Amino acid sequence: MRNLIVTGGAGFIGSNFVHYVLENTDMNVTVLDKLTYAGNLASLDGLPADRFTFVQGDICDEELVDGLVGGADAVVHYAAESHNDNSLHDPRPFLDTNIIGTYTLIEAARKHNKRFHHISTDEVYGDLELDDPQRFTESTPYAPSSPYSSTKAGSDLLVRAWVRSFGLQATISNCSNNYGPYQHVEKFIPRQITNVIDGIRPKLYGKGENVRDWIHADDHSSAVLAILEKGRIGETYLIGADGEKNNKDVVEQILTHMGLPADAYDHVIDRPGHDLRYAIESAKLRTELGWTPSFANFDAGIEDTIKWYRENESWWRPQKAETEAKYKEQGQ
């Protein structure tokens, strides 16, 4: 594989993957991104012009998608509407992008017989009890709880059906919660970091007991590349770095790393239907493909992330005021 199409490559985990591929392989990358509020061309600054191309467009545009996929070796599909709060306010864009967009891409990949990798989320599995020793595995039944997670579950099932019905050369990965550079300030970790930088007390949903399984975006990128190169067609791989932490602990670690008292935050009303706990069992990925995370220590990963946001204020500053105004309207 020499030429990749990366959908949603101006978004958070997509842009991190593009940087990772261009820095660690000799592949050429074409990014297809609609540039909604979550896409940011500044996230793609500094990439080598001879190996990188940007195309602004919609993954639901059949003619555009067909032309791009026909000239590539593989498609890595990151593009998605992904914010739970937004899906509760207006579900329709999630249906358009996550369902119809995925359908458009897999039809093009099927037509041109191209390798396809689909990026998904652990949220398709629903949630676990806080005291449950179990983790999600590739055989965990789907139980999505929001318009976001249900449309991602639907897109996963489309890919699986196209593999079985049409021989689509595809793999799927479901990943736990990402953090790291280039993440929109609406998301939990960058919102807290940028609030502290601005002298604003961080905001914590409810009691902060909800647990997420955190993974640095660089580790997600390395795992996806391993699956793309070595994964078995038709298989699903779960990507996780054993990073389970509740939201309260994450906020307190951020505050401590930034030189403030660990309790210098405010509680806000909880999100409707807020999933309790996600936890990934990534043994299949590690044993079959030999993958291991670089940021196995969450403390080191969060320190790296804080450093990036301190040094790249020009990247996140234009998003900040509008994001906080929206949260204020919601009482959060």
Coordinates of C-alpha atoms in Angstrom, one line a residue:
M1 CA 0.0 0.0 0.0
R2 CA 1.5 3.2 -1.2
N3 CA -1.4 5.6 -1.5
L4 CA -3.9 6.1 1.4
I5 CA -7.2 8.0 1.5
V6 CA -7.9 9.2 5.1
T7 CA -11.4 10.4 5.6
G8 CA -11.8 13.0 8.4
G9 CA -8.1 13.6 8.3
A10 CA -8.4 17.2 9.5
G11 CA -10.2 16.0 12.7
F12 CA -8.6 15.0 16.0
I13 CA -7.6 11.3 15.7
G14 CA -7.5 11.5 11.9
S15 CA -4.9 14.3 11.8
N16 CA -2.8 12.5 14.4
F17 CA -2.9 9.4 12.2
V18 CA -1.9 11.4 9.1
H19 CA 1.1 12.9 10.9
Y20 CA 2.0 9.4 12.2
V21 CA 1.9 7.7 8.8
L22 CA 3.9 10.5 7.1
E23 CA 6.5 10.4 9.8
N24 CA 6.9 6.7 10.1
T25 CA 6.3 5.3 6.6
D26 CA 6.9 6.2 3.0
M27 CA 3.2 6.2 2.1
N28 CA 1.4 9.0 0.4
V29 CA -1.7 10.4 2.0
T30 CA -4.8 12.1 0.6
V31 CA -7.1 13.6 3.2
L32 CA -10.8 13.9 2.4
D33 CA -12.6 16.2 4.9
K34 CA -15.7 18.3 4.9
L35 CA -14.2 20.8 7.3
T36 CA -17.1 21.0 9.7
Y37 CA -16.5 22.7 13.0
A38 CA -14.4 19.6 14.2
G39 CA -12.1 19.8 11.2
N40 CA -9.2 22.2 11.3
L41 CA -6.7 22.6 8.4
A42 CA -4.2 24.0 10.9
S43 CA -3.9 20.4 12.2
L44 CA -2.3 19.5 8.9
D45 CA 0.3 22.2 8.8
G46 CA 3.9 21.3 8.0
L47 CA 3.2 18.1 6.2
P48 CA 5.4 17.2 3.2
A49 CA 3.8 18.6 0.1
D50 CA 5.2 15.9 -2.2
R51 CA 3.4 13.1 -0.2
F52 CA 0.3 14.9 1.2
T53 CA -2.8 16.2 -0.6
F54 CA -5.9 17.7 0.9
V55 CA -9.4 17.5 -0.7
Q56 CA -12.3 19.3 0.9
G57 CA -15.5 17.3 0.3
D58 CA -18.3 15.3 1.8
I59 CA -18.0 11.5 2.2
C60 CA -21.6 11.3 1.0
D61 CA -20.6 12.7 -2.4
E62 CA -20.6 9.5 -4.5
E63 CA -18.9 11.0 -7.5
L64 CA -16.1 12.6 -5.5
V65 CA -15.6 9.5 -3.3
D66 CA -15.6 7.1 -6.3
G67 CA -12.8 9.1 -8.1
L68 CA -10.6 9.3 -5.0
V69 CA -11.0 5.7 -4.0
G70 CA -10.3 4.5 -7.5
G71 CA -6.9 6.1 -7.5
A72 CA -5.8 4.8 -4.0
D73 CA -4.6 1.6 -2.6
A74 CA -6.5 1.8 0.7
V75 CA -9.1 3.8 2.6
V76 CA -8.8 4.5 6.4
H77 CA -12.2 5.9 7.5
Y78 CA -12.0 8.2 10.4
A79 CA -14.7 10.7 9.4
A80 CA -17.6 10.8 11.8
E81 CA -19.9 13.0 13.8
S82 CA -18.7 12.0 17.2
H83 CA -19.8 14.3 20.0
N84 CA -22.5 12.8 22.3
D85 CA -23.9 16.1 23.5
N86 CA -24.4 17.3 19.9
S87 CA -26.1 14.0 19.0
L88 CA -28.6 14.5 21.8
H89 CA -29.4 18.0 20.5
D90 CA -29.6 17.2 16.8
P91 CA -29.2 13.5 15.7
R92 CA -29.7 14.0 12.0
P93 CA -26.1 14.8 11.0
F94 CA -25.0 11.6 12.8
L95 CA -27.3 9.6 10.5
D96 CA -26.0 11.4 7.4
T97 CA -22.3 11.1 8.1
N98 CA -22.0 7.9 10.1
I99 CA -24.5 5.8 8.1
I100 CA -24.8 7.2 4.6
G101 CA -21.2 8.4 4.5
T102 CA -19.9 4.9 5.5
Y103 CA -22.2 3.3 2.9
T104 CA -20.9 5.6 0.2
L105 CA -17.3 4.7 1.0
I106 CA -17.7 1.0 1.2
E107 CA -19.5 0.9 -2.0
A108 CA -16.6 2.7 -3.7
A109 CA -14.1 0.4 -2.0
R110 CA -16.1 -2.7 -3.2
K111 CA -16.4 -1.4 -6.7
H112 CA -12.6 -0.8 -7.0
N113 CA -11.6 -3.7 -4.8
K114 CA -9.6 -1.5 -2.4
R115 CA -8.5 -2.3 1.2
F116 CA -10.8 -0.6 3.7
H117 CA -10.2 0.1 7.4
H118 CA -13.1 1.4 9.5
I119 CA -12.5 3.3 12.7
S120 CA -15.1 2.8 15.4
T121 CA -15.6 3.3 19.1
D122 CA -16.0 1.3 22.3
E123 CA -19.3 3.2 22.8
V124 CA -21.1 0.8 20.5
Y125 CA -20.9 -1.8 23.3
G126 CA -22.9 0.4 25.8
D127 CA -21.4 0.6 29.2
L128 CA -20.3 -1.5 32.2
E129 CA -21.1 -1.2 35.8
L130 CA -18.4 0.6 37.8
D131 CA -17.6 -2.5 39.9
D132 CA -17.8 -4.9 37.0
P133 CA -14.4 -6.7 36.5
Q134 CA -15.2 -7.4 32.8
R135 CA -13.9 -5.5 29.8
F136 CA -15.3 -5.1 26.3
T137 CA -14.0 -7.8 23.9
E138 CA -14.5 -8.4 20.2
S139 CA -17.5 -10.7 21.0
T140 CA -19.3 -8.2 23.4
P141 CA -22.9 -7.6 22.1
Y142 CA -23.7 -4.2 20.8
A143 CA -25.8 -2.0 23.2
P144 CA -25.4 1.6 22.1
S145 CA -27.1 4.3 24.2
S146 CA -27.0 7.5 22.2
P147 CA -27.6 8.7 18.6
Y148 CA -23.8 8.9 18.2
S149 CA -23.0 5.4 19.4
S150 CA -26.1 3.9 17.7
T151 CA -25.1 5.3 14.3
K152 CA -21.5 4.1 14.8
A153 CA -22.8 0.7 15.6
G154 CA -24.9 0.8 12.4
S155 CA -21.8 1.7 10.4
D156 CA -19.8 -1.2 11.9
L157 CA -22.6 -3.6 10.9
L158 CA -22.7 -2.2 7.4
V159 CA -18.9 -2.9 7.0
R160 CA -19.4 -6.4 8.4
A161 CA -22.2 -7.1 6.0
W162 CA -20.3 -5.9 3.0
V163 CA -17.4 -8.2 4.0
R164 CA -19.7 -11.2 4.1
S165 CA -22.0 -10.3 1.2
F166 CA -19.6 -8.7 -1.2
G167 CA -16.1 -9.7 -0.2
L168 CA -15.1 -6.2 0.9
Q169 CA -11.4 -6.3 2.0
A170 CA -12.1 -4.6 5.3
T171 CA -11.1 -4.6 9.0
I172 CA -12.7 -2.7 11.9
S173 CA -11.2 -1.3 15.0
N174 CA -13.1 -0.1 18.1
C175 CA -11.0 2.2 20.3
S176 CA -11.3 3.6 23.8
N177 CA -11.3 7.3 24.5
N178 CA -8.4 9.2 22.8
Y179 CA -6.5 12.2 24.1
G180 CA -3.6 14.2 22.8
P181 CA -2.7 16.9 20.3
Y182 CA -5.2 18.5 18.0
Q183 CA -8.3 17.6 20.0
H184 CA -11.2 20.1 19.9
V185 CA -11.7 22.0 23.1
E186 CA -15.3 20.8 23.4
K187 CA -13.9 17.4 24.5
F188 CA -13.3 16.5 28.1
I189 CA -9.5 16.6 28.5
P190 CA -8.6 19.6 26.3
R191 CA -11.5 21.6 27.8
Q192 CA -10.1 21.2 31.3
I193 CA -6.6 22.0 30.2
T194 CA -7.6 25.1 28.3
N195 CA -9.9 26.3 31.1
V196 CA -7.0 26.1 33.5
I197 CA -4.8 28.0 31.1
D198 CA -7.5 30.7 30.9
G199 CA -7.8 30.9 34.7
I200 CA -11.3 29.2 34.6
R201 CA -12.1 26.4 37.0
P202 CA -12.5 23.0 35.2
K203 CA -16.1 21.5 34.9
L204 CA -16.9 18.0 36.0
Y205 CA -20.1 16.2 35.0
G206 CA -22.1 15.0 38.0
K207 CA -19.9 13.3 40.6
G208 CA -17.2 12.5 38.1
E209 CA -17.5 8.7 38.8
N210 CA -17.8 7.8 35.1
V211 CA -14.8 5.7 34.0
R212 CA -13.1 5.9 30.6
D213 CA -10.3 3.8 29.2
W214 CA -7.9 6.5 27.9
I215 CA -5.4 6.1 25.1
H216 CA -2.9 8.6 23.6
A217 CA -3.7 9.4 20.0
D218 CA -0.2 8.3 18.9
D219 CA -0.9 4.9 20.3
H220 CA -4.2 4.7 18.5
S221 CA -2.4 5.7 15.2
S222 CA 0.3 3.0 15.6
A223 CA -2.4 0.4 16.3
V224 CA -4.4 1.3 13.2
L225 CA -1.3 1.2 11.0
A226 CA -0.6 -2.3 12.4
I227 CA -4.1 -3.5 11.6
L228 CA -4.0 -1.9 8.1
E229 CA -0.7 -3.7 7.3
K230 CA -1.1 -7.0 9.2
G231 CA -4.7 -7.4 10.3
R232 CA -6.8 -10.3 9.0
I233 CA -9.6 -9.3 6.6
G234 CA -13.0 -9.4 8.1
E235 CA -11.7 -9.1 11.7
T236 CA -12.4 -6.6 14.4
Y237 CA -9.6 -5.5 16.7
L238 CA -10.2 -3.6 20.0
I239 CA -7.6 -0.9 20.7
G240 CA -6.8 0.1 24.3
A241 CA -3.9 1.0 26.5
D242 CA -5.2 -0.2 30.0
G243 CA -5.9 3.5 30.8
E244 CA -9.0 3.2 33.0
K245 CA -9.6 6.3 35.1
N246 CA -12.7 8.1 36.3
N247 CA -13.3 11.6 35.3
K248 CA -12.7 13.0 38.8
D249 CA -9.2 11.5 38.8
V250 CA -8.4 12.8 35.4
V251 CA -9.4 16.4 36.3
E252 CA -7.4 16.2 39.5
Q253 CA -4.3 14.9 37.7
I254 CA -4.6 17.8 35.2
L255 CA -4.9 20.3 38.0
T256 CA -1.9 18.8 39.8
H257 CA 0.3 18.7 36.7
M258 CA -0.6 22.4 36.1
G259 CA 0.4 23.5 39.6
L260 CA -3.1 23.9 41.1
P261 CA -4.9 22.3 44.1
A262 CA -6.5 19.0 43.0
D263 CA -9.9 20.1 44.2
A264 CA -10.0 23.4 42.2
Y265 CA -12.9 22.4 39.9
D266 CA -16.7 22.8 39.8
H267 CA -19.5 20.2 39.4
V268 CA -22.1 20.7 36.6
I269 CA -25.2 18.9 35.7
D270 CA -24.6 15.4 34.3
R271 CA -25.1 14.5 30.6
P272 CA -28.4 12.6 29.9
G273 CA -27.8 8.9 29.6
H274 CA -24.1 9.3 30.6
D275 CA -22.5 5.9 30.2
L276 CA -20.9 4.6 33.4
R277 CA -17.8 2.8 32.4
Y278 CA -15.9 1.7 29.3
A279 CA -13.0 -0.7 29.4
I280 CA -11.1 -2.4 26.5
E281 CA -9.5 -5.8 26.4
S282 CA -6.9 -5.4 23.6
A283 CA -5.3 -8.9 23.9
K284 CA -6.2 -9.9 20.4
L285 CA -4.4 -6.9 18.9
R286 CA -1.4 -7.4 21.1
T287 CA -1.0 -11.1 20.6
E288 CA -1.9 -11.4 16.9
L289 CA -0.1 -8.2 15.6
G290 CA 2.5 -7.6 18.3
W291 CA 1.3 -4.1 19.1
T292 CA 2.1 -2.3 22.4
P293 CA 1.4 1.3 23.4
S294 CA 4.1 3.9 23.8
F295 CA 2.1 5.9 26.4
A296 CA 1.2 3.0 28.7
N297 CA 1.6 5.5 31.6
F298 CA -1.3 7.9 31.6
D299 CA 0.6 10.4 33.7
A300 CA 3.2 10.7 31.1
G301 CA 0.6 11.0 28.3
I302 CA -1.3 13.7 30.1
E303 CA 1.9 15.7 30.8
D304 CA 2.7 15.5 27.0
T305 CA -0.8 16.7 26.2
I306 CA -0.7 19.6 28.6
K307 CA 2.6 20.7 27.1
W308 CA 1.1 20.6 23.6
Y309 CA -1.8 22.8 24.5
R310 CA 0.4 25.3 26.3
E311 CA 2.7 25.6 23.3
N312 CA -0.1 25.7 20.6
E313 CA -2.6 28.3 21.9
S314 CA -2.9 29.7 18.4
W315 CA -4.4 26.3 17.3
W316 CA -7.1 26.1 19.9
R317 CA -7.8 29.7 20.8
P318 CA -10.3 30.4 17.9
Q319 CA -12.5 27.5 19.1
K320 CA -12.6 28.3 22.7
A321 CA -15.1 31.2 23.2
E322 CA -17.9 29.6 21.0
T323 CA -17.4 26.2 22.7
E324 CA -17.8 27.6 26.2
A325 CA -20.8 29.7 25.2
K326 CA -22.5 26.5 24.0
Y327 CA -21.7 24.7 27.3
K328 CA -23.0 27.7 29.3
E329 CA -26.4 27.4 27.4
Q330 CA -26.6 23.8 28.5
G331 CA -25.7 24.6 32.1
Q332 CA -22.4 22.7 31.8

